[in-house]
Coordinates of C-alpha atoms in Angstrom, one line a residue:
X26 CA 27.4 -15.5 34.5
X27 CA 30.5 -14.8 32.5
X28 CA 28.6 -17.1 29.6
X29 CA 25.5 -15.4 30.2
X30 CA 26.8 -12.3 29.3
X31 CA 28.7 -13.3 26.3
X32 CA 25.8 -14.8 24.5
X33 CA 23.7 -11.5 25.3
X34 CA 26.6 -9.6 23.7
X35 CA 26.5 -11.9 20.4
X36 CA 22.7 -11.6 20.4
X37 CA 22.8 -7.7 20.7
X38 CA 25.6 -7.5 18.0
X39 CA 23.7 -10.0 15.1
X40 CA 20.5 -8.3 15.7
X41 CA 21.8 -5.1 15.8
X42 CA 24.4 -5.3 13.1
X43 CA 22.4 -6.7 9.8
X44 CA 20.0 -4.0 9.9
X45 CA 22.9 -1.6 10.1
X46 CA 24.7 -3.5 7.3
X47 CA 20.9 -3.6 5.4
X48 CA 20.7 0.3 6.1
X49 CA 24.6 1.3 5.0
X50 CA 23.8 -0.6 1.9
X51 CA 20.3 1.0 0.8
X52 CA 22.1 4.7 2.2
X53 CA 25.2 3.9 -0.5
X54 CA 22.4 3.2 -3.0
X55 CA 20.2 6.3 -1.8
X56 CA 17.4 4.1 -2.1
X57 CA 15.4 6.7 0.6
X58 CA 12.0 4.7 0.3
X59 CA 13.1 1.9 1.3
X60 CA 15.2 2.7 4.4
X61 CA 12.1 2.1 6.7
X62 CA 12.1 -1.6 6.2
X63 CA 15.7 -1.9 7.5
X64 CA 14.7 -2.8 11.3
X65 CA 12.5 -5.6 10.7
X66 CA 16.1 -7.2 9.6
X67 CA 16.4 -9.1 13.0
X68 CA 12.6 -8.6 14.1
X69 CA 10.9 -11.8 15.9
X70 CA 8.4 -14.0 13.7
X71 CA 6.5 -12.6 11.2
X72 CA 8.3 -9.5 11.1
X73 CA 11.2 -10.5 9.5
X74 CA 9.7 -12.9 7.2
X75 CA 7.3 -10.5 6.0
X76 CA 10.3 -7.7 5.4
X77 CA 12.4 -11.0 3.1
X78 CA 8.4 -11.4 1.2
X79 CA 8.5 -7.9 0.4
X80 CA 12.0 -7.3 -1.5
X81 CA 11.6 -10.7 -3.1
X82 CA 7.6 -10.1 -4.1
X83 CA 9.4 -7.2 -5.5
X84 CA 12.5 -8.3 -6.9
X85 CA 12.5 -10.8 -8.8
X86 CA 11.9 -11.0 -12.5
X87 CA 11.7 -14.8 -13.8
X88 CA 10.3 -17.8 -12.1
X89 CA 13.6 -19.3 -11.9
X90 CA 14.6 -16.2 -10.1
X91 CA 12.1 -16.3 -7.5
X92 CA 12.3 -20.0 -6.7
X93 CA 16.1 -19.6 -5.9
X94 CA 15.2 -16.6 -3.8
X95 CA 12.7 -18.5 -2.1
X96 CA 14.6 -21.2 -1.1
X97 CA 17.4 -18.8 -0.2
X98 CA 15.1 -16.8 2.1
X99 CA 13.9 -19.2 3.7
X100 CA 16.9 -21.4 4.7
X101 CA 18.9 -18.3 5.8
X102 CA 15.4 -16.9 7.5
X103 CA 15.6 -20.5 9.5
X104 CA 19.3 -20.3 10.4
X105 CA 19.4 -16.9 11.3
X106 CA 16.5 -17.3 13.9
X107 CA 18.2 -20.1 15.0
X108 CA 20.9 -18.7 16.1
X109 CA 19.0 -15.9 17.6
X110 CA 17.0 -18.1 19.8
X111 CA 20.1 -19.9 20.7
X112 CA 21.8 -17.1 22.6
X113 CA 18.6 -15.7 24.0
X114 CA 17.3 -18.8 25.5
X115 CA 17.2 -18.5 29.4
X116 CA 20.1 -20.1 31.3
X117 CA 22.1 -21.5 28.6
X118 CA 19.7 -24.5 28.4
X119 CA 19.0 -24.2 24.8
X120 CA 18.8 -27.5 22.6
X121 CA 21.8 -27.8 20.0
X122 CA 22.2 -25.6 17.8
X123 CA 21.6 -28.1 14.5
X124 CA 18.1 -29.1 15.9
X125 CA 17.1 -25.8 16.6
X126 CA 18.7 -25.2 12.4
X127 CA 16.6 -28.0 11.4
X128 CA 13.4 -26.9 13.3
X129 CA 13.4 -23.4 12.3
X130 CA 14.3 -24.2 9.0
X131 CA 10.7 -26.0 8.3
X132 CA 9.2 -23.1 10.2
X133 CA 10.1 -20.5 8.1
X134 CA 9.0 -22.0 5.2
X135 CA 5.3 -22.7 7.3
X136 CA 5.6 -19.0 7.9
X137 CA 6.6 -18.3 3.8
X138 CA 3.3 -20.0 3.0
X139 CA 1.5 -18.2 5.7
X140 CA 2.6 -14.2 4.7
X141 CA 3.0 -14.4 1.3
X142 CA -1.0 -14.3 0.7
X143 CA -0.9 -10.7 2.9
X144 CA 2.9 -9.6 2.0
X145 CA 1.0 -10.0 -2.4
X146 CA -1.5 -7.5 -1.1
X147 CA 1.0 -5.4 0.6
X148 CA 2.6 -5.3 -3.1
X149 CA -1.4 -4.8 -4.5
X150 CA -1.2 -1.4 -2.1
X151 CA 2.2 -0.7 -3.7
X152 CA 0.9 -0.7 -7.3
X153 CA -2.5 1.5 -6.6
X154 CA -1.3 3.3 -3.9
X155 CA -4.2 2.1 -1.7
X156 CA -3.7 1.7 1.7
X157 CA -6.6 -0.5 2.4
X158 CA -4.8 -3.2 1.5
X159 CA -1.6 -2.1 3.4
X160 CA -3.7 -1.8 6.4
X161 CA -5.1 -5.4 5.6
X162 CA -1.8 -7.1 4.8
X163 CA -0.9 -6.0 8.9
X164 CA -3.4 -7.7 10.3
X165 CA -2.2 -11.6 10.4
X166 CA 1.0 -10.3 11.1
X167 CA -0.2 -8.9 14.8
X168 CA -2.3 -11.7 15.1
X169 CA -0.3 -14.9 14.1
X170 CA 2.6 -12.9 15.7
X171 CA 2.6 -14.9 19.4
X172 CA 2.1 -18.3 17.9
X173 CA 4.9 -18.2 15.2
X174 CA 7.4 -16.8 18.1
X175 CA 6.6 -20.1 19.7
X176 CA 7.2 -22.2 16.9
X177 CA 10.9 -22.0 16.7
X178 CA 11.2 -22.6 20.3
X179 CA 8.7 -25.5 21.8
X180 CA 7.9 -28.6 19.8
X181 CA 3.7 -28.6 21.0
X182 CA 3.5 -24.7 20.2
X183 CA 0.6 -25.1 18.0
X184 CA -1.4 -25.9 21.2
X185 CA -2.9 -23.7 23.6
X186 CA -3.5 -20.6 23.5
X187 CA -0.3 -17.7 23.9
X188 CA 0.4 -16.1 27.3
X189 CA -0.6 -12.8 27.4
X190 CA 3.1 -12.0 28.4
X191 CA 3.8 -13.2 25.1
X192 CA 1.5 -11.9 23.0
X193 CA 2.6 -8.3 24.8
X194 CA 5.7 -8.6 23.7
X195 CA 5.7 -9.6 20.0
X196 CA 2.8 -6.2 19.7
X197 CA 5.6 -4.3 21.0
X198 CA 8.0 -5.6 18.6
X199 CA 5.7 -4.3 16.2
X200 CA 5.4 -0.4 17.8
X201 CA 8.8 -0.6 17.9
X202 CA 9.8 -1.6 14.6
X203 CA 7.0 0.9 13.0
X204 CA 8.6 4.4 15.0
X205 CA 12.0 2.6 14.1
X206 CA 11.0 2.7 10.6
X207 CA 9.4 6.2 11.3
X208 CA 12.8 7.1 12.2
X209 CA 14.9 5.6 9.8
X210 CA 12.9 7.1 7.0
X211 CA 12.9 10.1 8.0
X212 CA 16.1 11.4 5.2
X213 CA 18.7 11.7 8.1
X214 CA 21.7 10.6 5.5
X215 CA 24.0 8.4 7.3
X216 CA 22.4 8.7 10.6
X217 CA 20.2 5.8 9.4
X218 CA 23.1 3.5 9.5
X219 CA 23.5 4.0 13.9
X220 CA 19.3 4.6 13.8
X221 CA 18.9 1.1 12.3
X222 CA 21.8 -0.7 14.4
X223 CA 19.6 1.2 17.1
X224 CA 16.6 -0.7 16.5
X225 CA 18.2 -4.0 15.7
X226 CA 19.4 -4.1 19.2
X227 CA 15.6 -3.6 20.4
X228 CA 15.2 -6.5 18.4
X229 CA 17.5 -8.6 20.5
X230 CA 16.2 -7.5 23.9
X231 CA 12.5 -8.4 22.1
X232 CA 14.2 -11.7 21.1
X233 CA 15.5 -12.4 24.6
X234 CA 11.9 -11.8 26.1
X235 CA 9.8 -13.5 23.6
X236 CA 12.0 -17.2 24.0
X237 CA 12.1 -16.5 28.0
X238 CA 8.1 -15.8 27.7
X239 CA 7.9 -19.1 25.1
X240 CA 9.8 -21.4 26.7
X241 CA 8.6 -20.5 30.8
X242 CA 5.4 -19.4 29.6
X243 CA 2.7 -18.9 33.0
X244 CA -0.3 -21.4 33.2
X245 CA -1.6 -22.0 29.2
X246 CA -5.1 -21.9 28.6
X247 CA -6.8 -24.4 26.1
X248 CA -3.6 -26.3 26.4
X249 CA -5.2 -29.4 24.4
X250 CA -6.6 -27.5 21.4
X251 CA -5.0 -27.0 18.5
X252 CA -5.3 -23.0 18.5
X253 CA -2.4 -22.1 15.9
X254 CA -3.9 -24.2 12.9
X255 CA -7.7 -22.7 13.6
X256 CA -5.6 -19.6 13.6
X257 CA -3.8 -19.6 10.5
X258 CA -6.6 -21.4 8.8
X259 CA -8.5 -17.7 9.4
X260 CA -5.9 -15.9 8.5
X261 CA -5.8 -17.5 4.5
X262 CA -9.9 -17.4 4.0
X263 CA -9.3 -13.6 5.7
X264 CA -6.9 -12.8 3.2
X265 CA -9.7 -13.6 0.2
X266 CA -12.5 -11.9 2.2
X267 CA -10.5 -8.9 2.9
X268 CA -10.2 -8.5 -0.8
X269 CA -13.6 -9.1 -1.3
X270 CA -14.6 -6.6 0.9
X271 CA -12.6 -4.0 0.5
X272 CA -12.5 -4.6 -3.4
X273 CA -9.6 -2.8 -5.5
X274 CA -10.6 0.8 -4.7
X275 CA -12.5 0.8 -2.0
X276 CA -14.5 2.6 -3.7
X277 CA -18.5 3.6 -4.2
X278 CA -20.8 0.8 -4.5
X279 CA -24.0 2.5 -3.8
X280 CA -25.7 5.4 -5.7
X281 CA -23.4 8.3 -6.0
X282 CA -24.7 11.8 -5.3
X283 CA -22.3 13.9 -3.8
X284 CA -23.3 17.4 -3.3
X285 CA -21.8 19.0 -5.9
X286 CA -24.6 17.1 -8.4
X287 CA -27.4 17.3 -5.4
X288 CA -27.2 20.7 -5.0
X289 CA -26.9 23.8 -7.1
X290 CA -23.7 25.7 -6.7
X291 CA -23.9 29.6 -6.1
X292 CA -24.2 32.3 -8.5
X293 CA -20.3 33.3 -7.5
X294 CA -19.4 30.2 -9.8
X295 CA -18.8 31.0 -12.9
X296 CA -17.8 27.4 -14.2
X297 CA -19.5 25.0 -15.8
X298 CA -18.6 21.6 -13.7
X299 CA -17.8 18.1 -15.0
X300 CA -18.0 15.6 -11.9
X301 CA -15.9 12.3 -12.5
X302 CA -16.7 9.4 -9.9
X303 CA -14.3 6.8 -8.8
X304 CA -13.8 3.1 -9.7
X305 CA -16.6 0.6 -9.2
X306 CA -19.4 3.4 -9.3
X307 CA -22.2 3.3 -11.8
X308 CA -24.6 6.1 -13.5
X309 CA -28.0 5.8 -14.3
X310 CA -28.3 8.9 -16.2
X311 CA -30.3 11.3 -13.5
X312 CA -29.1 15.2 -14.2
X313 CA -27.5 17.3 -11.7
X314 CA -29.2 20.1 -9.6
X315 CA -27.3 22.3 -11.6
X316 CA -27.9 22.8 -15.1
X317 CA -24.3 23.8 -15.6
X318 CA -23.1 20.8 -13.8
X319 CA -23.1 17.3 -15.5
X320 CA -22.0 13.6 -14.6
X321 CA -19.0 12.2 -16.5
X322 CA -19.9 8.5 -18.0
X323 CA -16.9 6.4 -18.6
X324 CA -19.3 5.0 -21.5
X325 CA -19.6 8.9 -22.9
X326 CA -22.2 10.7 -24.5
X327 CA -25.2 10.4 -26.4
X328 CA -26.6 11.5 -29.4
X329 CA -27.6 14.7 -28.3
X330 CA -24.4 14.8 -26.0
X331 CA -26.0 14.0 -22.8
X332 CA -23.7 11.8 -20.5
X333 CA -24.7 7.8 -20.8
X334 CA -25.5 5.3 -18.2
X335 CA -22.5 3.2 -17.0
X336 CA -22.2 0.0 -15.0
X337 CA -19.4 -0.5 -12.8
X338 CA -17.4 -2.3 -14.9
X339 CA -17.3 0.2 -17.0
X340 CA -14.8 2.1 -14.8
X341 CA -12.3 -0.4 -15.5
X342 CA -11.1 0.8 -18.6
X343 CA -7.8 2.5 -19.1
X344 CA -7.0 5.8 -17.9
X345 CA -6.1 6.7 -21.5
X346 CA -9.3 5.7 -22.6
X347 CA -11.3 7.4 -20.2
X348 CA -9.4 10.5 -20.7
X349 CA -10.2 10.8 -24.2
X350 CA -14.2 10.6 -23.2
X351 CA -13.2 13.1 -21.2
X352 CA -12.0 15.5 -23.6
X353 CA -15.2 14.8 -25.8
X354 CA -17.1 15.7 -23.1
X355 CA -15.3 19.3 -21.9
X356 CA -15.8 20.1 -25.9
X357 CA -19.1 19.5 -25.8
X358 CA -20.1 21.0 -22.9
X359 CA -18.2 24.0 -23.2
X360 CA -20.0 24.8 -26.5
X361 CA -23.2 24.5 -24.7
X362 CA -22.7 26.5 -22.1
X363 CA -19.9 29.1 -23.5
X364 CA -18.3 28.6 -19.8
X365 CA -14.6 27.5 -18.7
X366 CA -15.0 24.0 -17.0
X367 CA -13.7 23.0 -14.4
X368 CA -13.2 19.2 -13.0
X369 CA -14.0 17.6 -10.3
X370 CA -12.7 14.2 -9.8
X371 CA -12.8 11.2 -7.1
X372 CA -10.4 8.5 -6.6
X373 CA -10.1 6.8 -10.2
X374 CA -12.1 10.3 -11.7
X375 CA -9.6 12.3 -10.0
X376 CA -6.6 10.2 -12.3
X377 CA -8.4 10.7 -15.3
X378 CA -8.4 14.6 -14.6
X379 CA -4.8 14.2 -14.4
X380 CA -3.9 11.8 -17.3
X381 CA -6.3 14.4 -19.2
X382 CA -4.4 17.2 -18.2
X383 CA -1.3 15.5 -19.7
X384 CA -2.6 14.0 -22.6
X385 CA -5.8 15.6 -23.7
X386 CA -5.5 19.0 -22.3
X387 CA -8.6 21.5 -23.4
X388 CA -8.2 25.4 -23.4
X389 CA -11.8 26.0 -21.5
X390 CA -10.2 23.9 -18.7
X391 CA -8.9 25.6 -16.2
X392 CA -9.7 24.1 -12.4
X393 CA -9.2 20.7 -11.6
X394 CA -10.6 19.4 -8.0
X395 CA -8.8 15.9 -7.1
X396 CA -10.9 13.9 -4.5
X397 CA -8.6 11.2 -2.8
X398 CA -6.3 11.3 -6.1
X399 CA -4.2 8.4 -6.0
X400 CA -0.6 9.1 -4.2
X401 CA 2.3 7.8 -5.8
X402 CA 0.9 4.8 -7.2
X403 CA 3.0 2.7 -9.6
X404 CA 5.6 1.6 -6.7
X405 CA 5.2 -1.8 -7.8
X406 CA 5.2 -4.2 -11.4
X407 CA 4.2 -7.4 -12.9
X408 CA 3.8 -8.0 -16.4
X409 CA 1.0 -9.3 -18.3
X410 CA -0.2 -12.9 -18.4
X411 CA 0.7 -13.6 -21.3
X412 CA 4.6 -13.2 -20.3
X413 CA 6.8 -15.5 -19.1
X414 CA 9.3 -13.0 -17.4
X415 CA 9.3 -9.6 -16.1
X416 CA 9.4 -8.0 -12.6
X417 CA 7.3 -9.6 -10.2
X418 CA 6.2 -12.1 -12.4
X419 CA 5.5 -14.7 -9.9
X420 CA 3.8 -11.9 -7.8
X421 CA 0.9 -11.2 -10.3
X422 CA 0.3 -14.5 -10.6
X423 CA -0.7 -14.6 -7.2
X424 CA -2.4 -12.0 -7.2
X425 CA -4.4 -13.3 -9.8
X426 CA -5.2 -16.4 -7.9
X427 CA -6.3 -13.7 -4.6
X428 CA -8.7 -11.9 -7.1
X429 CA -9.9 -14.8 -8.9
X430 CA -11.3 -16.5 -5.8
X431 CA -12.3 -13.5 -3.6
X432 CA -14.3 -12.4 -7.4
X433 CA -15.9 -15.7 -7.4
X434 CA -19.4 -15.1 -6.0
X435 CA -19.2 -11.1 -7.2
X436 CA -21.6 -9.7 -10.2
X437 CA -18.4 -7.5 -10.7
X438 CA -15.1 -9.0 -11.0
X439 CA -12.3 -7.1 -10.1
X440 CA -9.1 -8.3 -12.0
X441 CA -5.4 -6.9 -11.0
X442 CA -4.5 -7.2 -14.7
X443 CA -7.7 -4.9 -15.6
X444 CA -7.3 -1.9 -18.4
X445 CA -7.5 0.7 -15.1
X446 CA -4.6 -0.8 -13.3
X447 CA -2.6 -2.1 -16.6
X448 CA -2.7 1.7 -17.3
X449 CA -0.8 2.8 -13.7
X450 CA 1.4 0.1 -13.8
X451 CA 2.8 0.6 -17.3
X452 CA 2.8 4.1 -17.1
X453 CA 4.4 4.5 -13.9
X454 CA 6.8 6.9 -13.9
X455 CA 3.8 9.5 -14.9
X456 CA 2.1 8.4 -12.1
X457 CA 4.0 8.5 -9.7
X458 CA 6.3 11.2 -10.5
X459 CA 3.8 14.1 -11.7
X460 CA 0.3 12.7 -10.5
X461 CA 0.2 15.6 -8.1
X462 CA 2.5 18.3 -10.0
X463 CA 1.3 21.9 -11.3
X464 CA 0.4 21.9 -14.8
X465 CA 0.7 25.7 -16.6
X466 CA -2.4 27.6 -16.8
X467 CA -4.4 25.1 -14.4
X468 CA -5.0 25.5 -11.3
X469 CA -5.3 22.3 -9.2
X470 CA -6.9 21.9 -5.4
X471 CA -5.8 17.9 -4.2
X472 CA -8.6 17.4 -1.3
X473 CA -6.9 14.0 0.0
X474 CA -8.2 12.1 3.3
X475 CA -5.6 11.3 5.8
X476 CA -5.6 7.6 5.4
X477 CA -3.3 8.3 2.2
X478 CA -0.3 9.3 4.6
X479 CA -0.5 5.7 4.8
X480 CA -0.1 5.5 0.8
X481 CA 3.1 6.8 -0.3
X482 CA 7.3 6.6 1.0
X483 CA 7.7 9.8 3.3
X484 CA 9.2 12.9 1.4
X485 CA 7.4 15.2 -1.2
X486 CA 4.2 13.8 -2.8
X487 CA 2.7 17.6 -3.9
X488 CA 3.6 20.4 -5.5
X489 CA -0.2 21.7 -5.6
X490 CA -2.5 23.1 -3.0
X491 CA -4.2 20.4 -0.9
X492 CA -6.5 20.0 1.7
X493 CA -6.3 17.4 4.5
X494 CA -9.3 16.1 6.3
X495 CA -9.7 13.0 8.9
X496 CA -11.4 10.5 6.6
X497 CA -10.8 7.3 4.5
X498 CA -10.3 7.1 0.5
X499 CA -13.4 8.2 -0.7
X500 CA -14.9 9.6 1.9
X501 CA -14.1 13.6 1.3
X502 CA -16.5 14.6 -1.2
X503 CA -19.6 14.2 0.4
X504 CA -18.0 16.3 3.6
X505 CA -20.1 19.3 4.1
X506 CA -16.6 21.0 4.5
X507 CA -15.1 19.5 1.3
X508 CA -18.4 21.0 0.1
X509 CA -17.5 24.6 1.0
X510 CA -14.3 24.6 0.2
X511 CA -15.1 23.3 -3.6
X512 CA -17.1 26.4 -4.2
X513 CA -14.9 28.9 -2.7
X514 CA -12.1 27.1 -5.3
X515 CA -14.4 27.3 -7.8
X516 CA -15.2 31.0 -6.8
X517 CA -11.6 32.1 -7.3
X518 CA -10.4 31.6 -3.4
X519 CA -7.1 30.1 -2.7
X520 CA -7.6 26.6 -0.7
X521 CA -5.1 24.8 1.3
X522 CA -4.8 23.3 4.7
X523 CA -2.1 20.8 5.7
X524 CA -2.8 18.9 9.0
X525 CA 0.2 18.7 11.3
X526 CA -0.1 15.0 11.8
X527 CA 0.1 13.7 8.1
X528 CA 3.8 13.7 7.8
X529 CA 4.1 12.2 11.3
X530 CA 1.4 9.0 10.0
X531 CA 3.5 9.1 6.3
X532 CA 6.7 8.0 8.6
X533 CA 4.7 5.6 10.8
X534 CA 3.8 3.4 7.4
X535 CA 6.9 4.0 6.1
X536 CA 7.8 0.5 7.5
X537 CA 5.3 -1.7 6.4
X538 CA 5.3 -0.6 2.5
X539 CA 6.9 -2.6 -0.2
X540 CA 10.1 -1.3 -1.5
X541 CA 9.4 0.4 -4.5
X542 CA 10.8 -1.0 -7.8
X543 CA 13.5 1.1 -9.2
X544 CA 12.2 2.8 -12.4
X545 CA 15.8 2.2 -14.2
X546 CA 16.0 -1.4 -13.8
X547 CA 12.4 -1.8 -15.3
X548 CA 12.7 -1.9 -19.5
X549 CA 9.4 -1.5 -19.4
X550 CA 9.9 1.8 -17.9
X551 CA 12.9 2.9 -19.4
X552 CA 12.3 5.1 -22.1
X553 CA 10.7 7.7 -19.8
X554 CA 12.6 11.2 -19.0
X555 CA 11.3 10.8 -15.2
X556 CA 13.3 11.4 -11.9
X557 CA 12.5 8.4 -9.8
X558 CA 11.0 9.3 -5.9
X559 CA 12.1 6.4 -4.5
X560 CA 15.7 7.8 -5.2
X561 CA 15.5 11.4 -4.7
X562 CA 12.6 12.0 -2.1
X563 CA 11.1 15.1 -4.5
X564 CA 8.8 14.4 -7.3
X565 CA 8.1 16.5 -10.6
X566 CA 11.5 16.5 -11.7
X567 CA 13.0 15.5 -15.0
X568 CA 15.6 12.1 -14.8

């Protein structure tokens, strides 16, 4: 009993005390952002491998670098759960300590190779700020969750399906570890320090479970078929075909029509109205209802200054670029119409509003509408191809290989070291320091879908107006109540409405982001005169 009691102790204090000493250090550092990740420290299989991924994906800024980080992750990874399994095995029957070392060892680099696909695309969602591929990266995590806690603990675990007692358990290590993060991100100073220890010590109660549950498991069904390897044989072809489907905006594939170009706008607008579509989306040169409304091409105007067809790929040019069309096309149709202008822009339209607004800037313009802007985006970095070094260098090379293949039977490929994204990810401290900040003389209405509390560390993201509605990226513009409220801004009204339970869902992702990289430590970055978020929690200030 006496032993019993001693090992629960140990267990309680190593799973409680590295996410406490993980949480003091990133407080010291006021690394805020990152504070969420701090419980998975000590979480059960793929937790905690997935939380190592992420800093390294991250962190690392030669090949060399990364290799020594690998191998470090994973031998301490494999030790560490050794010992943790060790003192919560059931009735101080565990095997010795070195085979349960050597065994855990080769598991955790099985589970390396297994994340790192979904912990790259966790990294993608870091860079864009798109939290379809956050939401996709979580997937293999819940489901490959009850085999991998079995893998460190019973030589024939890739057999059989898991208990349901199991699998119960290792889901609520997740719940747990996402309100932990909820809570640890939540900019309570050095309260995250006892808040983390906290949730570490969950972890070893979760721990203590998960081995009882692995090694006395109830009857197993399909106890001669090899489920694990069918299982994690799904999750790498999922983790093509998710980017595949959900392609790097999510965005419009189909004709594009909202109704501000299907419909003509009242005679209480006195604006003429350049509409900007998102990433992906393509134009074949049909006018607008309104004849003071046009369609922005990303190829830009005719001859006689009429907007030009597009194809979809023709999206993917830099932001820069597409804001000098941009400014072309406010000149031109200003003169026309001898009307202020106001934009309205969707997803990848919405961030060429804003990089025009900062680098183009026209007089007539006045209103700018941001459709599921991009939030925060440029958390993340990896330098061109062509070079050998650089922050997550090994990172967008793997990323490269996720795109290449999932691209491979698309008309359209999507590339992560494309013009669009080059553009975010070079210019980040723009991005994601003043993406949603006032700009003199402009007023500026960000209608952004719910799903991006998903998108962005908790803390400020917006110093305009926005308006919150239940929907995906995307999928506000063609609301009838986006609708409405886009003519009463363009009528003059003041628009805003924040929904109580978007801070609540910012804390709840908290956990499962990728640290962001620290805009100081970046020379690419270096030269800029930004504040970074990730440090202070506010954005639009000066560094």
């Amino acid at each position: 009993m006496q032993n019993a009691r001693t090992r629960s102790v140990a267990l309680l204090a190593i799973a409680a005390g590295l996410p406490a000493v993980e949480a003091l250090i990133l407080a010291a550092l006021s690394f805020r952002a990152a504070l969420g990740l701090t419980p998975q420290v000590t979480a059960v299989w793929p937790y905690d491998t997935y939380h190592d991924l992420r800093w390294l994906l991250v962190y690392h800024d030669s090949w060399l670098g990364f290799a020594v980080g690998l191998v470090a992750v994973v031998v301490a990874r494999g030790v560490l759960t050794a010992v943790l399994i060790m003192l919560a095995w059931p009735d101080g029957t565990a095997p010795s300590l070195r085979w349960l070392i050597w065994r855990n060892v080769r598991i955790s680099a099985l589970v390396v190779m297994i994340i790192s696909p979904w912990a790259m695309l966790a990294v993608a969602a870091a860079g864009v700020s798109l939290s379809w591929y956050l939401l996709a990266s979580l997937l293999p995590l819940l489901l490959l969750s009850p085999f991998l806690q079995r893998a460190g603990v019973v030589r024939q675990w890739w057999r059989g399906l898991p208990t349901i007692e199991l699998t119960g358990w290792t889901l609520l290590n997740f719940a747990v570890l996402t309100v932990a993060g909820a809570v640890t991100s939540s900019g309570i100073g050095w309260l995250v320090v006892p808040a983390a220890a906290v949730a570490g010590a969950a972890n070893g109660l979760l721990w203590q479970r998960t081995v009882r549950a692995a090694v006395r498991p109830a009857r197993v069904r399909w106890a001669r078929v090899p489920v694990a390897p069918v299982a994690v044989v799904g999750v790498f072809v999922a983790a093509f075909v998710a980017q595949n489907v959900i392609g790097i905006s999510a965005g419009v594939r189909r004709p594009w029509r909202p109704p501000v170009l299907s419909e003509t706008l009242p005679g209480t607008v006195d604006h003429a109205v350049i509409v900007l579509a998102g990433y992906g989306s393509s134009y074949a040169g049909e006018p607008a209802a309104d004849r003071n409304v046009e369609r922005f091409s990303y190829r830009g105007l005719d001859d006689q200054e009429r907007p030009l067809p597009y194809a979809p790929t023709d999206t993917q040019q830099s932001l820069q670029t597409s804001a000098e069309v941009l400014a072309a096309h406010v000149d031109a149709l200003h003169r026309r119409t001898g009307r202020r202008v106001a934009l309205v822009g969707q997803s990848e339209g919405a961030m060429v509003v804003r990089t025009f607004l900062e680098i183009r800037r026209h007089p007539a313009v006045d209103t700018a509408l941001l459709f599921s802007p991009l939030v925060q985006p440029g958390r993340a970095y990896y330098p061109p191809p062509g070079e050998s070094t650089g922050w997550g260098v090994v990172t967008g090379w793997g990323l490269r290989g996720i795109f290449a293949l999932a691209s491979a039977t698309k008309q359209t490929k999507d590339d992560p070291d494309e013009p669009f994204v080059r553009s975010i990810l070079d210019n980040a401290p723009f991005y994601r320091n003043r993406s949603l900040c006032e700009v003199p003389g402009v007023r500026i209405v960000a209608f952004l879908p719910t799903v991006t509390a998903a998108e962005a560390p908790p803390g400020e993201y917006t110093r305009v107006p926005v308006f919150q509605i239940p929907a995906f990226h995307g999928g506000v513009i063609g609301r009838a109540v986006a609708q409405d409220r886009l003519v009463d801004t363009l009528s003059g009204e003041a628009v805003s409405l924040r929904r109580s339970e978007y801070a609540p869902f910012q804390r709840l992702a908290a956990g499962w982001q990728a640290p962001p990289l620290l805009l100081s430590v970046n020379p690419v970055w270096r030269g800029s005169d930004q504040a970074d978020p990730a440090l202070t929690g506010r954005i639009c200030e000066s560094g």
